[in-house]
């Protein structure tokens, strides 16, 4: 997202900050379609590789609630609720609506 905003508004940001516009940004702005396609394909490749690891983790207040890598499987709703409560989530949340 930052790369996209930099390509679109980078020259204005640099001018507002009083710094020279980098040559790479000028070239990226001159060929926006190509640059955006490269960003899209690289981003897609990275997200595909991250998803292939099987990593699935849930945190609550910086506490690890569930890790698929650690358990080797996805949690059931009762397990997830129990883990959220153990992580400090008040039990006043109505989890019955999740079923």
mmCIF file with all atom_site columns, C-alpha atoms in Angstrom:
data_model
loop_
_atom_site.group_PDB
_atom_site.id
_atom_site.type_symbol
_atom_site.label_atom_id
_atom_site.label_alt_id
_atom_site.label_comp_id
_atom_site.label_asym_id
_atom_site.label_entity_id
_atom_site.label_seq_id
_atom_site.pdbx_PDB_ins_code
_atom_site.Cartn_x
_atom_site.Cartn_y
_atom_site.Cartn_z
_atom_site.occupancy
_atom_site.B_iso_or_equiv
_atom_site.pdbx_formal_charge
_atom_site.auth_seq_id
_atom_site.auth_comp_id
_atom_site.auth_asym_id
_atom_site.auth_atom_id
_atom_site.pdbx_PDB_model_num
ATOM 1  C CA . UNK A 1 1  ? 0.000   0.000   0.000   1.00 0.00 ? 1  UNK A CA 1
ATOM 2  C CA . UNK A 1 2  ? 2.842   2.352   0.837   1.00 0.00 ? 2  UNK A CA 1
ATOM 3  C CA . UNK A 1 3  ? 4.443   1.636   -2.521  1.00 0.00 ? 3  UNK A CA 1
ATOM 4  C CA . UNK A 1 4  ? 1.222   2.471   -4.343  1.00 0.00 ? 4  UNK A CA 1
ATOM 5  C CA . UNK A 1 5  ? 0.800   5.734   -2.457  1.00 0.00 ? 5  UNK A CA 1
ATOM 6  C CA . UNK A 1 6  ? 4.446   6.581   -3.093  1.00 0.00 ? 6  UNK A CA 1
ATOM 7  C CA . UNK A 1 7  ? 4.019   6.094   -6.811  1.00 0.00 ? 7  UNK A CA 1
ATOM 8  C CA . UNK A 1 8  ? 0.867   8.183   -6.937  1.00 0.00 ? 8  UNK A CA 1
ATOM 9  C CA . UNK A 1 9  ? 1.742   10.963  -4.478  1.00 0.00 ? 9  UNK A CA 1
ATOM 10 C CA . UNK A 1 10 ? 5.506   10.555  -3.994  1.00 0.00 ? 10 UNK A CA 1
ATOM 11 C CA . UNK A 1 11 ? 6.500   13.637  -5.959  1.00 0.00 ? 11 UNK A CA 1
ATOM 12 C CA . UNK A 1 12 ? 4.078   15.827  -3.994  1.00 0.00 ? 12 UNK A CA 1
ATOM 13 C CA . UNK A 1 13 ? 5.297   14.375  -0.699  1.00 0.00 ? 13 UNK A CA 1
ATOM 14 C CA . UNK A 1 14 ? 8.922   15.014  -1.621  1.00 0.00 ? 14 UNK A CA 1
ATOM 15 C CA . UNK A 1 15 ? 8.144   18.585  -2.702  1.00 0.00 ? 15 UNK A CA 1
ATOM 16 C CA . UNK A 1 16 ? 6.228   19.233  0.538   1.00 0.00 ? 16 UNK A CA 1
ATOM 17 C CA . UNK A 1 17 ? 9.171   17.923  2.563   1.00 0.00 ? 17 UNK A CA 1
ATOM 18 C CA . UNK A 1 18 ? 11.630  19.954  0.499   1.00 0.00 ? 18 UNK A CA 1
ATOM 19 C CA . UNK A 1 19 ? 13.676  16.969  -0.646  1.00 0.00 ? 19 UNK A CA 1
ATOM 20 C CA . UNK A 1 20 ? 14.599  16.115  -4.227  1.00 0.00 ? 20 UNK A CA 1
ATOM 21 C CA . UNK A 1 21 ? 12.441  13.537  -5.991  1.00 0.00 ? 21 UNK A CA 1
ATOM 22 C CA . UNK A 1 22 ? 14.404  10.273  -6.326  1.00 0.00 ? 22 UNK A CA 1
ATOM 23 C CA . UNK A 1 23 ? 15.135  9.160   -9.883  1.00 0.00 ? 23 UNK A CA 1
ATOM 24 C CA . UNK A 1 24 ? 13.572  5.746   -9.187  1.00 0.00 ? 24 UNK A CA 1
ATOM 25 C CA . UNK A 1 25 ? 10.296  7.431   -8.206  1.00 0.00 ? 25 UNK A CA 1
ATOM 26 C CA . UNK A 1 26 ? 10.312  9.547   -11.358 1.00 0.00 ? 26 UNK A CA 1
ATOM 27 C CA . UNK A 1 27 ? 10.839  6.435   -13.513 1.00 0.00 ? 27 UNK A CA 1
ATOM 28 C CA . UNK A 1 28 ? 8.098   4.562   -11.607 1.00 0.00 ? 28 UNK A CA 1
ATOM 29 C CA . UNK A 1 29 ? 5.678   7.455   -12.121 1.00 0.00 ? 29 UNK A CA 1
ATOM 30 C CA . UNK A 1 30 ? 6.505   7.680   -15.819 1.00 0.00 ? 30 UNK A CA 1
ATOM 31 C CA . UNK A 1 31 ? 5.574   4.019   -16.288 1.00 0.00 ? 31 UNK A CA 1
ATOM 32 C CA . UNK A 1 32 ? 2.826   3.641   -13.690 1.00 0.00 ? 32 UNK A CA 1
ATOM 33 C CA . UNK A 1 33 ? 1.055   0.721   -15.350 1.00 0.00 ? 33 UNK A CA 1
ATOM 34 C CA . UNK A 1 34 ? 4.206   -1.381  -15.544 1.00 0.00 ? 34 UNK A CA 1
ATOM 35 C CA . UNK A 1 35 ? 5.203   -0.446  -12.009 1.00 0.00 ? 35 UNK A CA 1
ATOM 36 C CA . UNK A 1 36 ? 1.768   -1.283  -10.597 1.00 0.00 ? 36 UNK A CA 1
ATOM 37 C CA . UNK A 1 37 ? 1.726   -4.641  -12.407 1.00 0.00 ? 37 UNK A CA 1
ATOM 38 C CA . UNK A 1 38 ? 5.164   -5.496  -10.998 1.00 0.00 ? 38 UNK A CA 1
ATOM 39 C CA . UNK A 1 39 ? 4.019   -4.569  -7.477  1.00 0.00 ? 39 UNK A CA 1
ATOM 40 C CA . UNK A 1 40 ? 0.834   -6.616  -7.932  1.00 0.00 ? 40 UNK A CA 1
ATOM 41 C CA . UNK A 1 41 ? 2.663   -9.732  -9.137  1.00 0.00 ? 41 UNK A CA 1
ATOM 42 C CA . UNK A 1 42 ? 5.390   -9.535  -6.504  1.00 0.00 ? 42 UNK A CA 1
ATOM 43 C CA . UNK A 1 43 ? 2.812   -8.944  -3.769  1.00 0.00 ? 43 UNK A CA 1
ATOM 44 C CA . UNK A 1 44 ? 0.729   -11.852 -5.030  1.00 0.00 ? 44 UNK A CA 1
ATOM 45 C CA . UNK A 1 45 ? 3.786   -14.109 -5.117  1.00 0.00 ? 45 UNK A CA 1
ATOM 46 C CA . UNK A 1 46 ? 4.741   -13.166 -1.550  1.00 0.00 ? 46 UNK A CA 1
ATOM 47 C CA . UNK A 1 47 ? 1.216   -13.685 -0.208  1.00 0.00 ? 47 UNK A CA 1
ATOM 48 C CA . UNK A 1 48 ? 0.964   -17.063 -1.964  1.00 0.00 ? 48 UNK A CA 1
ATOM 49 C CA . UNK A 1 49 ? 4.241   -18.199 -0.427  1.00 0.00 ? 49 UNK A CA 1
ATOM 50 C CA . UNK A 1 50 ? 3.150   -17.059 3.033   1.00 0.00 ? 50 UNK A CA 1
ATOM 51 C CA . UNK A 1 51 ? -0.127  -18.929 2.711   1.00 0.00 ? 51 UNK A CA 1
ATOM 52 C CA . UNK A 1 52 ? 1.675   -22.102 1.600   1.00 0.00 ? 52 UNK A CA 1
ATOM 53 C CA . UNK A 1 53 ? 3.513   -22.295 4.918   1.00 0.00 ? 53 UNK A CA 1
ATOM 54 C CA . UNK A 1 54 ? 0.267   -23.223 6.655   1.00 0.00 ? 54 UNK A CA 1
ATOM 55 C CA . UNK A 1 55 ? 0.851   -20.497 9.207   1.00 0.00 ? 55 UNK A CA 1
ATOM 56 C CA . UNK A 1 56 ? -2.326  -19.512 11.010  1.00 0.00 ? 56 UNK A CA 1
ATOM 57 C CA . UNK A 1 57 ? -2.002  -17.662 14.294  1.00 0.00 ? 57 UNK A CA 1
ATOM 58 C CA . UNK A 1 58 ? -4.488  -15.736 16.384  1.00 0.00 ? 58 UNK A CA 1
ATOM 59 C CA . UNK A 1 59 ? -3.444  -13.197 19.008  1.00 0.00 ? 59 UNK A CA 1
ATOM 60 C CA . UNK A 1 60 ? -5.415  -11.192 21.556  1.00 0.00 ? 60 UNK A CA 1
ATOM 61 C CA . UNK A 1 61 ? -3.777  -8.288  23.411  1.00 0.00 ? 61 UNK A CA 1
ATOM 62 C CA . UNK A 1 62 ? -0.377  -9.479  22.158  1.00 0.00 ? 62 UNK A CA 1
ATOM 63 C CA . UNK A 1 63 ? -0.995  -12.956 23.636  1.00 0.00 ? 63 UNK A CA 1
ATOM 64 C CA . UNK A 1 64 ? -0.835  -15.936 21.314  1.00 0.00 ? 64 UNK A CA 1
ATOM 65 C CA . UNK A 1 65 ? -4.262  -17.544 21.413  1.00 0.00 ? 65 UNK A CA 1
ATOM 66 C CA . UNK A 1 66 ? -3.790  -20.254 18.775  1.00 0.00 ? 66 UNK A CA 1
ATOM 67 C CA . UNK A 1 67 ? -1.022  -21.378 16.464  1.00 0.00 ? 67 UNK A CA 1
ATOM 68 C CA . UNK A 1 68 ? -1.680  -23.873 13.698  1.00 0.00 ? 68 UNK A CA 1
ATOM 69 C CA . UNK A 1 69 ? 2.062   -24.345 13.358  1.00 0.00 ? 69 UNK A CA 1
ATOM 70 C CA . UNK A 1 70 ? 2.283   -25.274 17.038  1.00 0.00 ? 70 UNK A CA 1
ATOM 71 C CA . UNK A 1 71 ? -0.801  -27.491 17.169  1.00 0.00 ? 71 UNK A CA 1
ATOM 72 C CA . UNK A 1 72 ? -0.751  -28.837 13.630  1.00 0.00 ? 72 UNK A CA 1
ATOM 73 C CA . UNK A 1 73 ? -4.469  -28.155 13.131  1.00 0.00 ? 73 UNK A CA 1
ATOM 74 C CA . UNK A 1 74 ? -7.173  -25.489 13.199  1.00 0.00 ? 74 UNK A CA 1
ATOM 75 C CA . UNK A 1 75 ? -9.054  -24.930 16.477  1.00 0.00 ? 75 UNK A CA 1
ATOM 76 C CA . UNK A 1 76 ? -12.668 -25.833 17.139  1.00 0.00 ? 76 UNK A CA 1
ATOM 77 C CA . UNK A 1 77 ? -14.962 -23.051 18.396  1.00 0.00 ? 77 UNK A CA 1
ATOM 78 C CA . UNK A 1 78 ? -14.971 -24.340 22.020  1.00 0.00 ? 78 UNK A CA 1
ATOM 79 C CA . UNK A 1 79 ? -11.163 -24.529 22.010  1.00 0.00 ? 79 UNK A CA 1
ATOM 80 C CA . UNK A 1 80 ? -10.912 -21.062 20.545  1.00 0.00 ? 80 UNK A CA 1
ATOM 81 C CA . UNK A 1 81 ? -13.305 -19.613 23.123  1.00 0.00 ? 81 UNK A CA 1
ATOM 82 C CA . UNK A 1 82 ? -11.421 -21.304 25.956  1.00 0.00 ? 82 UNK A CA 1
ATOM 83 C CA . UNK A 1 83 ? -8.101  -19.960 24.648  1.00 0.00 ? 83 UNK A CA 1
ATOM 84 C CA . UNK A 1 84 ? -9.486  -16.426 24.274  1.00 0.00 ? 84 UNK A CA 1
ATOM 85 C CA . UNK A 1 85 ? -10.723 -16.512 27.875  1.00 0.00 ? 85 UNK A CA 1
ATOM 86 C CA . UNK A 1 86 ? -7.332  -17.839 29.032  1.00 0.00 ? 86 UNK A CA 1
ATOM 87 C CA . UNK A 1 87 ? -5.693  -14.928 27.163  1.00 0.00 ? 87 UNK A CA 1
ATOM 88 C CA . UNK A 1 88 ? -7.755  -12.467 29.186  1.00 0.00 ? 88 UNK A CA 1
ATOM 89 C CA . UNK A 1 89 ? -10.843 -11.787 27.083  1.00 0.00 ? 89 UNK A CA 1
ATOM 90 C CA . UNK A 1 90 ? -13.792 -11.193 29.410  1.00 0.00 ? 90 UNK A CA 1
ATOM 91 C CA . UNK A 1 91 ? -16.309 -14.011 29.271  1.00 0.00 ? 91 UNK A CA 1
ATOM 92 C CA . UNK A 1 92 ? -19.099 -11.446 28.907  1.00 0.00 ? 92 UNK A CA 1
ATOM 93 C CA . UNK A 1 93 ? -18.621 -11.593 25.109  1.00 0.00 ? 93 UNK A CA 1
ATOM 94 C CA . UNK A 1 94 ? -21.446 -13.549 23.547  1.00 0.00 ? 94 UNK A CA 1
ATOM 95 C CA . UNK A 1 95 ? -19.737 -16.271 21.575  1.00 0.00 ? 95 UNK A CA 1
ATOM 96 C CA . UNK A 1 96 ? -23.015 -18.125 20.975  1.00 0.00 ? 96 UNK A CA 1
ATOM 97 C CA . UNK A 1 97 ? -23.660 -15.973 17.912  1.00 0.00 ? 97 UNK A CA 1
ATOM 98 C CA . UNK A 1 98 ? -20.564 -17.418 16.233  1.00 0.00 ? 98 UNK A CA 1
ATOM 99 C CA . UNK A 1 99 ? -22.081 -20.882 15.749  1.00 0.00 ? 99 UNK A CA 1
#
